[in-house]
Amino acid sequence: MQQPADGQRSVYIAGAGIAGLTLALSLARRGFAAVVMEREAHPSPLGAGLQLSPNARVILDRLGLAEALANAAFETPSLDIYPFARKTPLRSLPLGQAVRRRFGIPYAVIHRAALADVLLQAARRSPGIEIIWGVRQLDLVRHARGLSMGIELADRQALNVRPHALVGADGVRSAVRTEVMDGPAAKYSGFVAWRTLLAEAQLAGLAPLDRTALYWGPGFHAVTYPLPNTGQVNAVVVTRLPERRLARPPTRPPIDRWYLKRSRFFGGLMGMVGDKWTFWPISTVQAKSWHDGPVGLIGDAAHAMVPFQAQGAAMAIEDAAVLADRLVEADSAEQAFAAYEAARRPRIARVRALSARNGRVFHLPWPLTIGRNMVVAGEAPEAHLERLDWLYGTDVAEPRPVPAGT
Ligand SMILES: Cc1cc2nc3c(=O)[nH]c(=O)nc-3n(C[C@H](O)[C@H](O)[C@H](O)COP(=O)(O)OP(=O)(O)OC[C@H]3O[C@@H](n4cnc5c(N)ncnc54)[C@H](O)[C@@H]3O)c2cc1C
């Protein structure tokens, strides 16, 4: 293995996930060298579906990925809402054309592996980016004139480098956060996401196959949407599970039989999937600081949140764009991280609060559901988009907002 790029302005990034690769591409676009250090030995097609909202897409499109994403993603025409046991949607919230009209950018769904692949292919084409796979350990020494870092690889080779900055984009269980920065461990949220991919034919008649659907239940909910080019539908069920049960979890979502009998969707889905669920405990991160000198965090490593506004990856992409600009413009990495954190904190806090609130609304028990459903049924057709102008309509890396109504 060649000694990777070194020198005053090389940014070293732990994690070749959504955040890490977007940061590398954003830096390379502005002429900075980036070295991405990934723990896995190869790209791994982990994960399931992701909803990619306009605030994230505008950043990815600017990196030259519009065409590749258009081929890999699907523009869902609406989000249909099914309160518990309802066979027809209470509301069909327009997305597709309505989002394009309002924000000038599509709202799409994509397989996480497809998004990771689009980013990875672009990074491989970019001369300023180097990716090291199979990284085992990082040993960091801080000294008056910056950082020295030893990188231990799976084959026991070791590299020694002098990074301008080290960025932890290594996900919710970030070692950069907990080991290098002595930050907090991730905390279990009390929720588990149960994920599965089904052939479209299996779900025909049970869930819409051409759009996103959200199913509310008392204490649980589900989301389904088709994944493009796969003939598959992504289905996620979210339930509560006490922490003491995590060590020996059930093999399927713990939804009472009484409820399964009363919901054609939940009953049908559970019967169809049986025990073939991917168990995904949802953890969150509340770090007091996202940087310490020339070391900083982005994405889930900094602020993993519950996924009920489908914004974790979008926030990771936004972080990457903002941090890249600050790293290029600031005199030192420390100043760049401080400016990035100050810019990002308020927006992340707002999205985090919205996601948590959605969880409470989705899971309301009867009779509180009556008021909720009346409010949702009575809203203007695009009230949901108007409410989210601040989120979907903001391009965080450009001073002007995404033009509305184009
Ligand atoms: C059920 C569910 C549904 C979701 N749906 C959506 C959605 O619709 N839209 C959305 O925007 N977000 C969604 N999210 C959130 C989204 O998946 C995450 O927020 C996003 O993947 C975070 O990206 P990241 O790059 O920060 O971390 P990750 O994607 O976790 O990437 C971290 C990378 O770092 C690597 N790594 C880990 N440790 C090390 C180490 N020590 N050294 C080197 N590399 C390391 C990992 O292998 C990985 O490649 C959802 C999450 C869940 C649980």
Short mmCIF file of C-alpha atoms and ligand atoms in Angstrom, two decimals:
data_model
loop_
_atom_site.label_atom_id
_atom_site.label_comp_id
_atom_site.label_asym_id
_atom_site.label_seq_id
_atom_site.Cartn_x
_atom_site.Cartn_y
_atom_site.Cartn_z
CA MET A 1 0.00 0.00 0.00
CA GLN A 2 1.18 3.46 -0.90
CA GLN A 3 1.64 6.05 1.81
CA PRO A 4 -1.53 8.15 1.48
CA ALA A 5 -1.60 11.85 0.67
CA ASP A 6 -0.04 13.89 3.43
CA GLY A 7 0.82 17.45 4.20
CA GLN A 8 -0.69 20.56 5.62
CA ARG A 9 -4.12 20.39 4.08
CA SER A 10 -5.04 16.71 3.91
CA VAL A 11 -8.26 15.99 5.74
CA TYR A 12 -8.51 12.45 7.14
CA ILE A 13 -12.02 11.09 7.47
CA ALA A 14 -12.93 7.99 9.53
CA GLY A 15 -15.88 6.21 7.86
CA ALA A 16 -16.83 5.73 4.20
CA GLY A 17 -20.56 6.09 4.90
CA ILE A 18 -22.92 8.77 3.62
CA ALA A 19 -21.32 11.54 5.71
CA GLY A 20 -17.69 10.57 5.06
CA LEU A 21 -17.98 10.18 1.30
CA THR A 22 -20.04 13.36 0.90
CA LEU A 23 -17.40 15.26 2.87
CA ALA A 24 -14.58 13.84 0.75
CA LEU A 25 -16.41 14.80 -2.47
CA SER A 26 -17.22 18.28 -1.15
CA LEU A 27 -13.57 18.86 -0.21
CA ALA A 28 -12.26 17.53 -3.51
CA ARG A 29 -14.64 19.83 -5.39
CA ARG A 30 -12.91 22.75 -3.66
CA GLY A 31 -9.41 21.47 -4.34
CA PHE A 32 -8.68 19.85 -0.96
CA ALA A 33 -7.18 16.38 -0.58
CA ALA A 34 -9.23 13.89 1.44
CA VAL A 35 -8.29 10.45 2.74
CA VAL A 36 -11.23 8.26 3.79
CA MET A 37 -10.41 5.46 6.25
CA GLU A 38 -13.08 2.74 6.42
CA ARG A 39 -13.21 -0.05 8.99
CA GLU A 40 -14.79 -2.59 6.61
CA ALA A 41 -12.44 -4.38 4.23
CA HIS A 42 -14.79 -3.81 1.25
CA PRO A 43 -17.84 -1.70 0.44
CA SER A 44 -20.73 -3.44 2.19
CA PRO A 45 -24.31 -3.19 0.85
CA LEU A 46 -25.71 -2.63 4.37
CA GLY A 47 -29.00 -0.98 5.21
CA ALA A 48 -32.34 -0.72 3.48
CA GLY A 49 -34.25 2.25 2.10
CA LEU A 50 -33.62 5.95 2.60
CA GLN A 51 -35.84 8.91 1.81
CA LEU A 52 -33.78 11.64 0.20
CA SER A 53 -35.35 15.06 0.70
CA PRO A 54 -34.60 18.21 -1.38
CA ASN A 55 -32.31 19.77 1.25
CA ALA A 56 -29.95 16.80 0.86
CA ARG A 57 -30.48 16.31 -2.84
CA VAL A 58 -29.51 19.90 -3.70
CA ILE A 59 -26.08 19.26 -2.16
CA LEU A 60 -25.58 15.92 -3.91
CA ASP A 61 -26.70 17.36 -7.25
CA ARG A 62 -24.11 20.13 -6.90
CA LEU A 63 -21.46 17.42 -6.53
CA GLY A 64 -22.37 16.28 -10.03
CA LEU A 65 -24.47 13.31 -8.90
CA ALA A 66 -27.88 14.37 -10.29
CA GLU A 67 -27.93 11.92 -13.17
CA ALA A 68 -26.62 8.93 -11.23
CA LEU A 69 -29.15 9.61 -8.47
CA ALA A 70 -32.01 10.05 -10.93
CA ASN A 71 -31.19 6.57 -12.27
CA ALA A 72 -30.92 4.98 -8.83
CA ALA A 73 -33.80 6.72 -7.03
CA PHE A 74 -37.58 6.83 -7.31
CA GLU A 75 -39.68 9.99 -7.00
CA THR A 76 -42.53 8.93 -4.82
CA PRO A 77 -45.74 10.78 -5.88
CA SER A 78 -47.19 10.97 -2.36
CA LEU A 79 -47.04 9.88 1.25
CA ASP A 80 -50.28 8.08 2.08
CA ILE A 81 -51.26 7.95 5.75
CA TYR A 82 -53.18 5.00 7.19
CA PRO A 83 -54.27 5.37 10.82
CA PHE A 84 -54.54 2.05 12.63
CA ALA A 85 -56.91 -0.50 11.01
CA ARG A 86 -57.94 1.85 8.18
CA LYS A 87 -58.04 0.21 4.78
CA THR A 88 -58.00 3.43 2.76
CA PRO A 89 -55.64 6.37 3.37
CA LEU A 90 -56.82 9.15 5.66
CA ARG A 91 -54.70 11.55 3.60
CA SER A 92 -52.46 11.36 0.58
CA LEU A 93 -49.83 14.07 1.08
CA PRO A 94 -48.50 15.12 -2.33
CA LEU A 95 -44.72 14.79 -2.85
CA GLY A 96 -43.45 14.12 -6.46
CA GLN A 97 -44.55 17.06 -8.63
CA ALA A 98 -45.64 19.14 -5.61
CA VAL A 99 -42.10 19.02 -4.17
CA ARG A 100 -40.54 19.80 -7.55
CA ARG A 101 -42.87 22.78 -8.00
CA ARG A 102 -42.20 24.14 -4.54
CA PHE A 103 -38.47 23.50 -4.13
CA GLY A 104 -37.26 22.88 -7.68
CA ILE A 105 -35.62 19.64 -6.48
CA PRO A 106 -37.03 16.10 -6.28
CA TYR A 107 -37.97 14.12 -3.19
CA ALA A 108 -36.91 10.52 -3.78
CA VAL A 109 -36.48 7.14 -2.16
CA ILE A 110 -33.36 5.07 -2.74
CA HIS A 111 -31.67 1.96 -1.38
CA ARG A 112 -28.93 3.00 1.07
CA ALA A 113 -26.49 0.74 -0.77
CA ALA A 114 -27.35 2.47 -4.08
CA LEU A 115 -26.71 5.91 -2.57
CA ALA A 116 -23.45 4.68 -1.04
CA ASP A 117 -22.44 3.28 -4.41
CA VAL A 118 -23.18 6.54 -6.26
CA LEU A 119 -20.99 8.37 -3.72
CA LEU A 120 -18.26 5.73 -3.84
CA GLN A 121 -18.04 5.67 -7.65
CA ALA A 122 -17.78 9.47 -7.70
CA ALA A 123 -15.07 9.37 -5.01
CA ARG A 124 -13.11 6.77 -6.99
CA ARG A 125 -13.20 9.01 -10.06
CA SER A 126 -12.01 12.02 -8.08
CA PRO A 127 -8.22 12.54 -8.16
CA GLY A 128 -8.18 14.30 -4.75
CA ILE A 129 -9.67 11.37 -2.84
CA GLU A 130 -8.01 8.28 -1.49
CA ILE A 131 -9.90 5.48 0.27
CA ILE A 132 -8.23 3.05 2.67
CA TRP A 133 -10.27 -0.06 3.49
CA GLY A 134 -9.87 -2.33 6.51
CA VAL A 135 -8.68 0.29 9.01
CA ARG A 136 -8.36 -1.26 12.46
CA GLN A 137 -7.10 1.44 14.73
CA LEU A 138 -6.17 5.10 14.73
CA ASP A 139 -3.52 6.37 17.15
CA LEU A 140 -3.49 10.09 17.44
CA VAL A 141 -0.80 12.31 18.91
CA ARG A 142 -1.47 16.02 19.29
CA HIS A 143 1.49 18.36 19.39
CA ALA A 144 2.13 22.06 19.16
CA ARG A 145 2.30 22.05 15.36
CA GLY A 146 -0.73 19.84 14.73
CA LEU A 147 -1.53 16.15 14.62
CA SER A 148 0.35 12.93 13.96
CA MET A 149 -1.64 9.80 13.32
CA GLY A 150 -0.78 6.12 13.10
CA ILE A 151 -3.23 4.07 11.02
CA GLU A 152 -3.25 0.33 11.67
CA LEU A 153 -4.66 -1.81 8.87
CA ALA A 154 -6.29 -5.24 9.04
CA ASP A 155 -3.13 -6.87 7.58
CA ARG A 156 -1.14 -5.25 10.42
CA GLN A 157 0.54 -2.77 8.12
CA ALA A 158 0.87 0.65 9.71
CA LEU A 159 0.93 4.11 8.17
CA ASN A 160 2.05 7.34 9.76
CA VAL A 161 0.57 10.62 8.56
CA ARG A 162 0.26 14.30 9.53
CA PRO A 163 -3.38 15.29 8.93
CA HIS A 164 -4.64 18.86 8.76
CA ALA A 165 -7.80 17.59 10.46
CA LEU A 166 -9.37 14.29 11.54
CA VAL A 167 -13.12 13.98 11.00
CA GLY A 168 -15.13 11.22 12.68
CA ALA A 169 -17.83 10.23 10.19
CA ASP A 170 -17.88 6.77 11.71
CA GLY A 171 -21.54 6.50 12.60
CA VAL A 172 -23.56 6.21 15.77
CA ARG A 173 -20.94 4.09 17.60
CA SER A 174 -18.12 6.41 16.54
CA ALA A 175 -14.70 5.49 17.91
CA VAL A 176 -13.47 8.99 17.11
CA ARG A 177 -16.15 10.38 19.44
CA THR A 178 -15.71 7.88 22.29
CA GLU A 179 -12.00 7.04 22.09
CA VAL A 180 -10.22 9.98 20.48
CA MET A 181 -12.46 12.73 21.91
CA ASP A 182 -13.51 10.95 25.10
CA GLY A 183 -17.15 11.73 24.23
CA PRO A 184 -20.31 9.91 25.29
CA ALA A 185 -21.44 6.46 24.21
CA ALA A 186 -24.58 6.19 22.07
CA LYS A 187 -27.77 5.78 24.10
CA TYR A 188 -30.54 3.30 23.26
CA SER A 189 -33.71 5.24 22.39
CA GLY A 190 -36.19 2.59 23.54
CA PHE A 191 -37.24 2.00 19.90
CA VAL A 192 -36.34 -0.83 17.56
CA ALA A 193 -36.65 -0.64 13.77
CA TRP A 194 -37.57 -3.99 12.23
CA ARG A 195 -36.59 -3.91 8.57
CA THR A 196 -37.32 -6.18 5.66
CA LEU A 197 -37.35 -6.15 1.88
CA LEU A 198 -40.26 -7.86 0.14
CA ALA A 199 -40.92 -8.65 -3.50
CA GLU A 200 -43.57 -6.28 -4.87
CA ALA A 201 -45.80 -9.23 -5.74
CA GLN A 202 -45.89 -10.30 -2.07
CA LEU A 203 -47.26 -6.96 -0.92
CA ALA A 204 -49.71 -6.46 -3.80
CA GLY A 205 -53.14 -5.65 -2.38
CA LEU A 206 -51.76 -5.06 1.11
CA ALA A 207 -49.76 -1.85 0.59
CA PRO A 208 -49.46 0.62 -2.30
CA LEU A 209 -46.53 -0.31 -4.56
CA ASP A 210 -46.06 3.04 -6.29
CA ARG A 211 -45.71 5.43 -3.36
CA THR A 212 -44.65 5.86 0.25
CA ALA A 213 -47.13 4.75 2.90
CA LEU A 214 -47.12 5.44 6.63
CA TYR A 215 -49.18 3.24 8.98
CA TRP A 216 -49.93 4.46 12.48
CA GLY A 217 -50.64 2.13 15.39
CA PRO A 218 -50.96 2.57 19.14
CA GLY A 219 -47.30 2.37 20.25
CA PHE A 220 -45.93 1.32 16.86
CA HIS A 221 -45.83 2.40 13.22
CA ALA A 222 -44.64 1.23 9.82
CA VAL A 223 -43.39 2.75 6.58
CA THR A 224 -43.35 1.10 3.13
CA TYR A 225 -42.03 2.32 -0.19
CA PRO A 226 -40.82 0.75 -3.44
CA LEU A 227 -37.09 0.58 -4.12
CA PRO A 228 -36.26 1.43 -7.72
CA ASN A 229 -34.67 -1.11 -10.10
CA THR A 230 -35.12 -3.94 -7.60
CA GLY A 231 -38.77 -5.02 -7.80
CA GLN A 232 -38.70 -4.79 -4.00
CA VAL A 233 -40.55 -2.86 -1.35
CA ASN A 234 -38.78 -1.56 1.75
CA ALA A 235 -40.84 -2.17 4.90
CA VAL A 236 -39.88 -0.88 8.33
CA VAL A 237 -41.87 -1.44 11.49
CA VAL A 238 -40.93 0.56 14.60
CA THR A 239 -41.88 -0.66 18.07
CA ARG A 240 -40.79 -0.02 21.61
CA LEU A 241 -38.62 -2.63 23.33
CA PRO A 242 -37.32 -2.36 26.90
CA GLU A 243 -33.53 -2.16 27.10
CA ARG A 244 -33.34 -5.32 29.26
CA ARG A 245 -34.73 -7.31 26.29
CA LEU A 246 -32.01 -6.19 23.84
CA ALA A 247 -29.64 -9.01 24.83
CA ARG A 248 -32.20 -11.70 23.86
CA PRO A 249 -34.62 -9.87 21.57
CA PRO A 250 -37.79 -11.36 20.08
CA THR A 251 -37.53 -12.55 16.48
CA ARG A 252 -40.36 -10.33 15.24
CA PRO A 253 -41.91 -6.98 16.17
CA PRO A 254 -43.61 -7.33 19.57
CA ILE A 255 -47.11 -6.23 18.51
CA ASP A 256 -50.00 -7.68 20.47
CA ARG A 257 -52.11 -10.26 18.61
CA TRP A 258 -55.24 -8.30 19.46
CA TYR A 259 -53.92 -5.49 17.24
CA LEU A 260 -52.73 -7.81 14.49
CA LYS A 261 -56.23 -9.27 14.20
CA ARG A 262 -57.71 -5.81 13.79
CA SER A 263 -55.31 -4.48 11.16
CA ARG A 264 -55.24 -6.09 7.75
CA PHE A 265 -51.89 -4.42 7.01
CA PHE A 266 -50.03 -5.22 10.23
CA GLY A 267 -51.58 -8.70 10.50
CA GLY A 268 -50.79 -9.45 6.83
CA LEU A 269 -47.23 -8.15 7.05
CA MET A 270 -46.40 -10.10 10.22
CA GLY A 271 -47.83 -13.29 8.75
CA MET A 272 -45.85 -12.83 5.55
CA VAL A 273 -42.45 -11.98 7.04
CA GLY A 274 -42.55 -14.36 10.01
CA ASP A 275 -39.16 -14.24 11.73
CA LYS A 276 -37.20 -12.82 8.78
CA TRP A 277 -36.73 -9.33 10.18
CA THR A 278 -33.52 -7.37 10.51
CA PHE A 279 -33.39 -6.20 14.10
CA TRP A 280 -32.12 -2.62 14.39
CA PRO A 281 -32.10 -1.00 17.85
CA ILE A 282 -32.21 2.76 17.39
CA SER A 283 -29.61 4.67 19.39
CA THR A 284 -29.11 8.39 19.65
CA VAL A 285 -26.12 10.60 20.42
CA GLN A 286 -26.09 13.80 22.48
CA ALA A 287 -22.49 15.04 22.46
CA LYS A 288 -21.78 18.30 24.32
CA SER A 289 -19.12 19.16 21.77
CA TRP A 290 -18.61 18.08 18.18
CA HIS A 291 -14.98 19.08 18.05
CA ASP A 292 -11.81 19.16 20.07
CA GLY A 293 -8.99 21.09 18.43
CA PRO A 294 -8.33 19.70 14.93
CA VAL A 295 -10.61 16.67 15.52
CA GLY A 296 -14.36 16.85 14.83
CA LEU A 297 -17.52 14.85 14.18
CA ILE A 298 -20.22 14.83 11.50
CA GLY A 299 -23.37 12.83 10.79
CA ASP A 300 -24.58 10.16 13.21
CA ALA A 301 -21.21 10.27 15.00
CA ALA A 302 -22.09 13.79 16.18
CA HIS A 303 -25.87 13.71 16.61
CA ALA A 304 -27.66 10.45 15.74
CA MET A 305 -31.40 10.98 16.23
CA VAL A 306 -34.57 8.90 16.03
CA PRO A 307 -35.46 8.47 12.32
CA PHE A 308 -39.11 9.62 12.41
CA GLN A 309 -38.57 12.59 10.09
CA ALA A 310 -36.29 10.51 7.80
CA GLN A 311 -33.50 13.08 8.11
CA GLY A 312 -30.43 11.33 9.58
CA ALA A 313 -28.65 10.86 6.28
CA ALA A 314 -29.86 14.24 5.05
CA MET A 315 -28.33 15.92 8.12
CA ALA A 316 -25.10 13.98 7.55
CA ILE A 317 -25.00 15.28 3.96
CA GLU A 318 -25.68 18.85 5.11
CA ASP A 319 -22.96 18.58 7.80
CA ALA A 320 -20.47 17.44 5.17
CA ALA A 321 -21.23 20.36 2.85
CA VAL A 322 -21.00 22.96 5.62
CA LEU A 323 -17.82 21.52 7.16
CA ALA A 324 -16.09 21.26 3.78
CA ASP A 325 -16.68 24.97 3.15
CA ARG A 326 -15.40 25.90 6.60
CA LEU A 327 -12.30 23.71 6.29
CA VAL A 328 -11.43 25.32 2.98
CA GLU A 329 -12.03 28.87 4.19
CA ALA A 330 -10.73 28.90 7.80
CA ASP A 331 -7.10 29.45 8.77
CA SER A 332 -7.05 26.43 11.05
CA ALA A 333 -8.97 23.18 11.40
CA GLU A 334 -9.99 24.19 14.91
CA GLN A 335 -11.58 27.41 13.66
CA ALA A 336 -13.31 25.50 10.88
CA PHE A 337 -14.84 22.98 13.32
CA ALA A 338 -15.97 25.74 15.69
CA ALA A 339 -17.67 27.66 12.85
CA TYR A 340 -19.27 24.47 11.52
CA GLU A 341 -20.63 23.49 14.93
CA ALA A 342 -22.04 26.96 15.56
CA ALA A 343 -23.76 26.91 12.17
CA ARG A 344 -25.22 23.42 12.53
CA ARG A 345 -26.34 23.16 16.18
CA PRO A 346 -29.65 25.08 15.91
CA ARG A 347 -30.86 23.26 12.80
CA ILE A 348 -29.90 19.83 14.14
CA ALA A 349 -31.72 20.60 17.42
CA ARG A 350 -34.85 21.58 15.49
CA VAL A 351 -34.80 18.45 13.31
CA ARG A 352 -34.12 16.25 16.34
CA ALA A 353 -37.10 17.75 18.20
CA LEU A 354 -39.35 17.31 15.15
CA SER A 355 -38.32 13.67 14.74
CA ALA A 356 -39.05 12.90 18.38
CA ARG A 357 -42.41 14.69 18.17
CA ASN A 358 -43.35 12.67 15.07
CA GLY A 359 -42.69 9.49 17.02
CA ARG A 360 -45.15 10.59 19.71
CA VAL A 361 -47.79 11.58 17.12
CA PHE A 362 -47.43 8.36 15.10
CA HIS A 363 -47.81 6.19 18.22
CA LEU A 364 -50.74 7.94 19.95
CA PRO A 365 -53.25 5.61 21.63
CA TRP A 366 -57.03 5.81 21.20
CA PRO A 367 -58.92 8.14 21.90
CA LEU A 368 -56.16 10.74 21.32
CA THR A 369 -56.04 9.45 17.76
CA ILE A 370 -59.47 11.00 17.08
CA GLY A 371 -58.23 14.59 17.42
CA ARG A 372 -54.98 13.80 15.56
CA ASN A 373 -56.81 12.24 12.64
CA MET A 374 -59.29 15.13 12.42
CA VAL A 375 -56.46 17.67 12.26
CA VAL A 376 -54.60 15.69 9.59
CA ALA A 377 -57.75 15.12 7.52
CA GLY A 378 -58.65 18.81 7.62
CA GLU A 379 -55.32 20.26 6.49
CA ALA A 380 -54.81 22.09 3.20
CA PRO A 381 -53.31 19.84 0.46
CA GLU A 382 -49.77 21.19 0.73
CA ALA A 383 -49.77 22.27 4.39
CA HIS A 384 -47.18 19.58 5.18
CA LEU A 385 -44.73 21.07 2.65
CA GLU A 386 -45.40 24.63 3.81
CA ARG A 387 -44.64 23.52 7.37
CA LEU A 388 -41.35 22.02 6.21
CA ASP A 389 -40.16 24.95 4.05
CA TRP A 390 -37.44 25.66 6.65
CA LEU A 391 -36.19 22.09 6.31
CA TYR A 392 -36.66 21.03 2.69
CA GLY A 393 -36.34 24.52 1.20
CA THR A 394 -32.98 25.48 2.70
CA ASP A 395 -29.70 24.92 0.95
CA VAL A 396 -27.35 25.06 3.96
CA ALA A 397 -24.20 25.43 1.91
CA GLU A 398 -25.48 28.36 -0.14
CA PRO A 399 -26.57 31.66 1.42
CA ARG A 400 -29.84 31.78 -0.55
CA PRO A 401 -32.73 29.36 -0.02
CA VAL A 402 -33.77 26.91 -2.73
CA PRO A 403 -36.20 28.91 -4.91
CA ALA A 404 -39.82 28.09 -4.15
CA GLY A 405 -42.32 27.56 -6.92
CA THR A 406 -39.82 26.93 -9.72
C1 LIG B 1 -34.90 2.56 10.42
C2 LIG B 1 -34.13 3.75 9.94
C3 LIG B 1 -34.59 4.44 8.84
C4 LIG B 1 -33.90 5.57 8.38
N1 LIG B 1 -34.41 6.25 7.32
C5 LIG B 1 -33.80 7.38 6.91
C6 LIG B 1 -34.31 8.12 5.81
O1 LIG B 1 -35.32 7.75 5.21
N2 LIG B 1 -33.67 9.27 5.42
C7 LIG B 1 -32.54 9.71 6.07
O2 LIG B 1 -32.02 10.77 5.69
N3 LIG B 1 -32.00 9.00 7.11
C8 LIG B 1 -32.60 7.86 7.54
N4 LIG B 1 -32.06 7.14 8.57
C9 LIG B 1 -30.83 7.60 9.22
C10 LIG B 1 -29.59 7.27 8.39
O3 LIG B 1 -29.54 5.89 8.07
C11 LIG B 1 -28.33 7.66 9.17
O4 LIG B 1 -28.53 8.88 9.82
C12 LIG B 1 -27.15 7.80 8.21
O5 LIG B 1 -26.84 6.55 7.62
C13 LIG B 1 -25.92 8.34 8.94
O6 LIG B 1 -24.85 8.40 8.04
P1 LIG B 1 -23.35 8.41 8.60
O7 LIG B 1 -22.49 8.46 7.39
O8 LIG B 1 -23.22 9.44 9.65
O9 LIG B 1 -23.17 7.01 9.34
P2 LIG B 1 -23.18 5.55 8.70
O10 LIG B 1 -24.07 5.49 7.52
O11 LIG B 1 -23.46 4.63 9.85
O12 LIG B 1 -21.68 5.34 8.19
C14 LIG B 1 -20.61 5.16 9.10
C15 LIG B 1 -19.44 4.50 8.36
O13 LIG B 1 -18.32 4.45 9.24
C16 LIG B 1 -17.75 3.14 9.24
N5 LIG B 1 -17.11 2.96 10.55
C17 LIG B 1 -17.67 2.65 11.76
N6 LIG B 1 -16.74 2.63 12.71
C18 LIG B 1 -15.54 2.91 12.12
C19 LIG B 1 -14.21 3.06 12.60
N7 LIG B 1 -13.93 2.89 13.89
N8 LIG B 1 -13.24 3.39 11.71
C20 LIG B 1 -13.53 3.56 10.39
N9 LIG B 1 -14.78 3.44 9.88
C21 LIG B 1 -15.77 3.14 10.74
C22 LIG B 1 -18.95 2.23 9.01
O14 LIG B 1 -18.55 0.96 8.52
C23 LIG B 1 -19.73 3.05 7.95
O15 LIG B 1 -19.23 2.82 6.67
C24 LIG B 1 -32.72 5.99 9.03
C25 LIG B 1 -32.21 5.26 10.11
C26 LIG B 1 -32.91 4.14 10.56
C27 LIG B 1 -32.38 3.38 11.76
#
